[in-house]
Short mmCIF file of C-alpha atoms and ligand atoms in Angstrom, two decimals:
data_model
loop_
_atom_site.label_atom_id
_atom_site.label_comp_id
_atom_site.label_asym_id
_atom_site.label_seq_id
_atom_site.Cartn_x
_atom_site.Cartn_y
_atom_site.Cartn_z
CA UNK A 1 -7.38 14.62 -11.26
CA UNK A 2 -5.75 17.31 -8.65
CA UNK A 3 -3.47 16.65 -5.99
CA UNK A 4 -2.75 20.06 -4.93
CA UNK A 5 -3.50 21.03 -1.33
CA UNK A 6 -5.35 17.54 -1.14
CA UNK A 7 -6.10 14.94 1.48
CA UNK A 8 -5.80 11.57 0.00
CA UNK A 9 -7.11 9.38 1.57
CA UNK A 10 -8.35 6.84 -0.49
CA UNK A 11 -7.64 5.63 -4.15
CA UNK A 12 -11.40 6.65 -5.13
CA UNK A 13 -9.88 9.91 -5.67
CA UNK A 14 -7.41 8.64 -8.47
CA UNK A 15 -8.45 8.95 -12.27
CA UNK A 16 -6.02 7.16 -15.02
CA UNK A 17 -4.44 10.23 -15.73
CA UNK A 18 -3.55 10.83 -12.54
CA UNK A 19 -2.37 8.15 -11.84
CA UNK A 20 0.29 7.92 -14.89
CA UNK A 21 1.27 11.67 -14.11
CA UNK A 22 2.30 10.52 -10.55
CA UNK A 23 3.94 7.60 -11.77
CA UNK A 24 6.23 9.96 -14.14
CA UNK A 25 6.98 11.86 -11.46
CA UNK A 26 8.13 9.12 -9.71
CA UNK A 27 10.42 8.11 -12.50
CA UNK A 28 12.01 11.30 -11.53
CA UNK A 29 12.64 10.79 -8.01
CA UNK A 30 14.34 7.20 -8.84
CA UNK A 31 16.89 9.57 -11.15
CA UNK A 32 17.26 12.41 -8.09
CA UNK A 33 17.85 9.12 -5.79
CA UNK A 34 20.09 7.45 -7.57
CA UNK A 35 21.68 11.00 -8.00
CA UNK A 36 22.53 10.85 -4.18
CA UNK A 37 21.70 14.23 -4.38
CA UNK A 38 18.89 15.85 -2.21
CA UNK A 39 16.53 18.19 -3.65
CA UNK A 40 14.98 21.38 -2.14
CA UNK A 41 11.61 20.61 -3.33
CA UNK A 42 10.71 20.49 0.10
CA UNK A 43 12.90 23.08 1.71
CA UNK A 44 11.19 25.27 4.89
CA UNK A 45 8.49 22.46 4.64
CA UNK A 46 7.59 19.55 7.84
CA UNK A 47 6.03 16.37 7.20
CA UNK A 48 4.29 15.08 10.25
CA UNK A 49 3.98 11.16 10.37
CA UNK A 50 1.23 9.87 13.59
CA UNK A 51 1.54 6.37 13.22
CA UNK A 52 -1.07 5.13 15.82
CA UNK A 53 -0.52 1.22 14.74
CA UNK A 54 3.06 -0.74 13.49
CA UNK A 55 5.22 0.01 10.92
CA UNK A 56 9.09 -0.05 9.14
CA UNK A 57 8.11 0.85 5.39
CA UNK A 58 5.88 3.32 5.67
CA UNK A 59 6.71 5.58 8.20
CA UNK A 60 10.67 5.33 7.14
CA UNK A 61 9.50 5.70 3.34
CA UNK A 62 7.33 8.58 3.57
CA UNK A 63 10.47 10.36 6.05
CA UNK A 64 13.13 9.42 4.01
CA UNK A 65 10.40 10.97 1.28
CA UNK A 66 10.44 13.92 2.74
CA UNK A 67 14.16 14.09 3.77
CA UNK A 68 15.01 13.41 0.06
CA UNK A 69 13.15 16.94 -1.01
CA UNK A 70 14.80 18.88 1.72
CA UNK A 71 12.31 18.76 3.70
CA UNK A 72 11.95 17.74 7.53
CA UNK A 73 10.63 15.46 9.63
CA UNK A 74 8.44 15.53 12.94
CA UNK A 75 7.89 11.94 14.35
CA UNK A 76 5.50 9.41 16.27
CA UNK A 77 6.03 5.84 15.91
CA UNK A 78 3.88 4.87 18.88
CA UNK A 79 1.23 7.72 18.78
CA UNK A 80 -1.46 5.41 21.01
CA UNK A 81 1.56 5.29 23.86
CA UNK A 82 3.24 8.00 24.38
CA UNK A 83 1.17 11.05 22.38
CA UNK A 84 -1.84 12.85 24.24
CA UNK A 85 -4.09 10.36 22.78
CA UNK A 86 -3.37 8.77 26.89
CA UNK A 87 -4.93 11.85 28.20
CA UNK A 88 -8.02 11.38 25.94
CA UNK A 89 -7.60 14.34 23.19
CA UNK A 90 -9.99 12.99 19.92
CA UNK A 91 -8.76 12.60 16.94
CA UNK A 92 -10.16 16.11 15.47
CA UNK A 93 -8.30 17.81 18.08
CA UNK A 94 -4.66 16.48 17.17
CA UNK A 95 -6.12 17.33 13.70
CA UNK A 96 -5.91 20.98 14.37
CA UNK A 97 -3.34 20.78 16.70
CA UNK A 98 -0.80 18.97 14.55
CA UNK A 99 -2.14 20.82 11.05
CA UNK A 100 -0.10 24.24 13.23
CA UNK A 101 2.73 22.62 13.25
CA UNK A 102 3.35 20.81 10.04
CA UNK A 103 2.74 21.49 6.71
CA UNK A 104 1.40 17.68 5.37
CA UNK A 105 0.34 14.87 7.94
CA UNK A 106 0.38 10.93 6.99
CA UNK A 107 -1.22 8.92 9.57
CA UNK A 108 -1.42 5.08 10.45
CA UNK A 109 -4.41 4.58 12.28
CA UNK A 110 -5.89 0.68 13.17
CA UNK A 111 -9.69 1.55 12.72
CA UNK A 112 -10.95 2.62 9.19
CA UNK A 113 -12.43 5.82 8.50
CA UNK A 114 -9.86 7.57 11.26
CA UNK A 115 -7.43 9.05 9.22
CA UNK A 116 -10.75 11.06 7.33
CA UNK A 117 -12.10 12.05 11.15
CA UNK A 118 -8.31 13.57 11.13
CA UNK A 119 -7.71 15.00 8.21
CA UNK A 120 -11.95 17.00 8.48
CA UNK A 121 -10.15 19.06 10.94
CA UNK A 122 -6.99 19.31 9.60
CA UNK A 123 -5.59 22.67 7.17
CA UNK A 124 -2.76 20.48 5.96
CA UNK A 125 -3.16 17.69 3.36
CA UNK A 126 -3.51 14.36 5.18
CA UNK A 127 -2.45 11.46 3.81
CA UNK A 128 -3.53 7.99 4.74
CA UNK A 129 -0.71 5.16 5.46
CA UNK A 130 -3.46 2.67 6.47
CA UNK A 131 -6.48 2.58 8.43
CA UNK A 132 -8.14 -0.44 9.44
CA UNK A 133 -8.67 -3.59 7.15
CA UNK A 134 -10.19 -0.50 5.09
CA UNK A 135 -7.23 1.04 2.47
CA UNK A 136 -3.70 1.62 1.84
CA UNK A 137 -3.57 3.78 -1.00
CA UNK A 138 0.22 5.05 -0.93
CA UNK A 139 1.37 0.76 -0.94
CA UNK A 140 -1.17 0.40 -3.73
CA UNK A 141 0.69 3.44 -5.65
CA UNK A 142 3.85 1.88 -5.58
CA UNK A 143 2.85 -1.56 -6.29
CA UNK A 144 1.16 -0.41 -9.55
CA UNK A 145 4.35 1.74 -10.12
CA UNK A 146 5.82 -1.63 -10.03
CA UNK A 147 3.77 -3.67 -12.21
CA UNK A 148 3.97 -0.45 -14.85
CA UNK A 149 7.43 -0.39 -14.69
CA UNK A 150 8.03 -4.06 -15.25
CA UNK A 151 5.93 -4.42 -17.70
CA UNK A 152 5.56 -0.72 -19.27
CA UNK A 153 1.89 -0.68 -18.91
CA UNK A 154 -1.08 -2.37 -16.69
CA UNK A 155 -3.63 -2.79 -19.57
CA UNK A 156 -4.30 -6.47 -20.56
CA UNK A 157 -2.24 -7.82 -17.40
CA UNK A 158 -4.39 -10.61 -15.89
CA UNK A 159 -4.07 -9.96 -11.73
CA UNK A 160 -3.43 -12.99 -9.61
CA UNK A 161 -4.64 -12.01 -5.37
CA UNK A 162 -3.37 -14.71 -2.41
CA UNK A 163 -3.72 -14.34 0.89
CA UNK A 164 -6.14 -12.81 3.34
CA UNK A 165 -8.70 -11.17 0.79
CA UNK A 166 -10.48 -10.49 3.23
CA UNK A 167 -8.49 -7.87 5.14
CA UNK A 168 -5.35 -7.08 3.49
CA UNK A 169 -6.54 -2.84 3.26
CA UNK A 170 -3.40 -3.06 0.26
CA UNK A 171 -5.18 -5.26 -2.17
CA UNK A 172 -8.52 -3.39 -1.95
CA UNK A 173 -6.69 -0.70 -2.44
CA UNK A 174 -4.91 -2.27 -5.61
CA UNK A 175 -8.07 -2.96 -7.10
CA UNK A 176 -9.60 0.53 -6.33
CA UNK A 177 -6.53 1.91 -9.10
CA UNK A 178 -6.61 -1.14 -11.32
CA UNK A 179 -10.02 -0.74 -11.75
CA UNK A 180 -9.24 2.39 -14.01
CA UNK A 181 -7.19 -0.26 -15.91
CA UNK A 182 -8.40 -3.11 -18.32
CA UNK A 183 -7.27 -6.22 -15.98
CA UNK A 184 -8.73 -9.69 -15.10
CA UNK A 185 -8.43 -10.97 -11.63
CA UNK A 186 -8.05 -14.37 -10.42
CA UNK A 187 -8.46 -14.88 -6.68
CA UNK A 188 -7.47 -17.11 -4.26
CA UNK A 189 -7.93 -17.34 -0.46
CA UNK A 190 -8.27 -19.79 2.70
CA UNK A 191 -12.05 -20.37 3.14
CA UNK A 192 -13.32 -17.58 5.61
CA UNK A 193 -10.82 -14.63 4.46
CA UNK A 194 -12.89 -14.57 0.33
CA UNK A 195 -12.74 -10.94 -0.99
CA UNK A 196 -15.22 -8.64 0.63
CA UNK A 197 -18.37 -8.80 -1.94
CA UNK A 198 -19.17 -5.18 -2.60
CA UNK A 199 -15.54 -5.41 -3.98
CA UNK A 200 -16.09 -8.44 -5.92
CA UNK A 201 -19.50 -7.11 -7.41
CA UNK A 202 -17.51 -4.55 -8.84
CA UNK A 203 -14.65 -6.45 -10.15
CA UNK A 204 -17.63 -7.71 -12.09
CA UNK A 205 -17.17 -10.64 -14.69
CA UNK A 206 -13.38 -9.40 -14.63
CA UNK A 207 -12.83 -11.68 -11.42
CA UNK A 208 -12.22 -15.26 -11.22
CA UNK A 209 -12.40 -16.71 -7.64
CA UNK A 210 -10.65 -20.66 -7.96
CA UNK A 211 -9.56 -23.40 -5.04
CA UNK A 212 -6.21 -23.33 -5.40
CA UNK A 213 -3.08 -21.14 -5.60
CA UNK A 214 -1.63 -23.22 -8.48
CA UNK A 215 -5.04 -22.58 -10.60
CA UNK A 216 -4.23 -18.88 -10.01
CA UNK A 217 -0.68 -19.10 -10.83
CA UNK A 218 -0.55 -20.38 -14.17
CA UNK A 219 -3.10 -17.50 -15.37
CA UNK A 220 -1.62 -14.18 -13.95
CA UNK A 221 1.04 -11.70 -14.46
CA UNK A 222 1.02 -10.07 -11.01
CA UNK A 223 1.56 -12.56 -8.18
CA UNK A 224 -0.18 -9.74 -5.61
CA UNK A 225 0.25 -12.38 -1.81
CA UNK A 226 -1.09 -11.10 1.35
CA UNK A 227 -0.26 -12.13 4.82
CA UNK A 228 -2.52 -13.09 6.97
CA UNK A 229 -3.97 -10.30 8.78
CA UNK A 230 -3.21 -11.19 12.18
CA UNK A 231 -4.32 -7.78 14.35
CA UNK A 232 -7.81 -8.09 12.94
CA UNK A 233 -8.54 -11.22 14.05
CA UNK A 234 -10.53 -11.84 17.34
CA UNK A 235 -8.13 -14.40 18.88
CA UNK A 236 -4.82 -16.45 18.18
CA UNK A 237 -6.62 -19.75 17.79
CA UNK A 238 -9.07 -18.22 14.98
CA UNK A 239 -5.98 -16.63 13.23
CA UNK A 240 -3.87 -19.79 13.51
CA UNK A 241 -6.26 -21.27 11.35
CA UNK A 242 -5.58 -19.48 8.50
CA UNK A 243 -1.73 -19.16 8.69
CA UNK A 244 0.23 -21.31 6.31
CA UNK A 245 -2.68 -22.56 4.74
CA UNK A 246 -1.67 -21.24 1.00
CA UNK A 247 2.36 -20.41 0.58
CA UNK A 248 3.91 -19.07 -2.21
CA UNK A 249 6.65 -21.23 -2.65
CA UNK A 250 9.66 -22.78 -5.48
CA UNK A 251 7.13 -25.58 -5.94
CA UNK A 252 3.79 -23.11 -6.77
CA UNK A 253 6.65 -20.83 -8.64
CA UNK A 254 7.09 -23.36 -11.46
CA UNK A 255 3.06 -23.27 -12.16
CA UNK A 256 3.04 -19.93 -12.80
CA UNK A 257 4.31 -17.73 -16.07
CA UNK A 258 8.14 -17.36 -16.65
CA UNK A 259 7.66 -13.50 -16.81
CA UNK A 260 5.07 -13.85 -13.57
CA UNK A 261 6.04 -11.17 -10.61
CA UNK A 262 5.27 -11.53 -7.08
CA UNK A 263 4.60 -8.38 -5.09
CA UNK A 264 3.66 -8.67 -1.26
CA UNK A 265 3.68 -5.41 0.62
CA UNK A 266 5.74 -7.21 3.47
CA UNK A 267 5.83 -7.88 6.11
CA UNK A 268 5.62 -11.74 5.22
CA UNK A 269 4.45 -14.29 7.60
CA UNK A 270 4.68 -17.74 6.49
CA UNK A 271 2.78 -16.65 2.79
CA UNK A 272 6.64 -16.67 1.14
CA UNK A 273 9.02 -19.18 1.66
CA UNK A 274 12.64 -17.70 1.65
CA UNK A 275 13.48 -19.73 -0.89
CA UNK A 276 12.06 -17.66 -3.64
CA UNK A 277 13.74 -14.42 -2.58
CA UNK A 278 16.29 -15.87 -5.49
CA UNK A 279 13.72 -16.27 -7.47
CA UNK A 280 13.81 -13.39 -10.23
CA UNK A 281 9.94 -13.18 -10.28
CA UNK A 282 10.60 -12.06 -6.73
CA UNK A 283 9.90 -7.79 -7.01
CA UNK A 284 8.98 -7.67 -3.16
CA UNK A 285 12.34 -5.97 -2.12
CA UNK A 286 12.23 -3.97 -5.41
CA UNK A 287 8.78 -2.38 -3.91
CA UNK A 288 10.11 -1.24 -1.03
CA UNK A 289 12.56 1.56 -2.93
CA UNK A 290 9.75 2.76 -5.63
CA UNK A 291 7.73 3.36 -1.65
CA UNK A 292 10.27 5.94 -1.40
CA UNK A 293 10.20 7.01 -5.04
CA UNK A 294 6.07 7.00 -5.33
CA UNK A 295 6.33 8.95 -2.07
CA UNK A 296 8.60 11.83 -3.46
CA UNK A 297 6.35 12.35 -6.56
CA UNK A 298 3.07 12.57 -3.81
CA UNK A 299 4.51 14.92 -1.44
CA UNK A 300 5.62 17.07 -4.23
CA UNK A 301 2.40 16.70 -5.99
CA UNK A 302 0.54 18.05 -2.93
CA UNK A 303 2.59 20.14 -1.71
CA UNK A 304 3.14 21.90 -4.76
CA UNK A 305 1.10 20.94 -7.62
N1 CP B 401 3.62 -2.46 3.67
C1 CP B 401 3.87 -1.80 4.57
O1 CP B 401 2.66 -1.01 5.00
O2 CP B 401 4.68 -1.76 5.41
P1 CP B 401 4.58 -1.46 7.02
O3 CP B 401 3.71 -2.23 8.09
O4 CP B 401 6.05 -1.96 7.45
O5 CP B 401 4.65 -0.20 7.11
#
């Protein structure tokens, strides 16, 4: 796949070769971070981060990635309240405007498809940092990078997915990348929050849906957890029906494989018990560091090739 000059909007753009080349670059980036030195690859370049929805990890790690490579950042963490959206500026016009100011844009928005609308009017590459319940491609990239680093491979692994499979853009995007590998899936979710049928259909015979977390953990190498996505529910009452229904705790982890790893994009909300943090299989905080390296690699490939 071609990276240079491209918008990164969906995992659908990636192929296996592109993923492996990105992971190799991310490994080099990890070394740069560990050295404590700053690169020069992005010198003279500016990243604009446009966040219309809250974030801790994604925005900070995009910005840290750009700074680590010697670039600069302009940022708005609260576009809905403090940008010209308040004066009814359209996404299309914001795309035209910001691309006159920055060399690359990372954008998050609560509506599915919104990042694409802005990107279509941008003269510079736009990277999707999460659009509604649609996709979160860079999170999935760092998740697969974490799996690849931990196991030295992705083929022939069994991936368990637990949580809000209906609304988790991360798990949707994970599948968008994992489908390039020979993997199996074991899925479990509270009733009503099942994986969308379009994804389930594409998973085909590689996927098995089970009724309980216990049935899932005993079979899998990777336990991909998502929180119940509060912001996608029509009411608090509706959300509270699901939160805390399935929890990854020490008792559940006793039934999991010794070599299994736990991934969670974070934040967690009653989906992983704090007691699991000291389990050597917990990888959700390591993932965050991997996210900086992966985003450095992506910025380098998109801007420099
Ligand atoms: N993983 C993730 O997207 O976290 P933030 O919402 O904090 O960016």
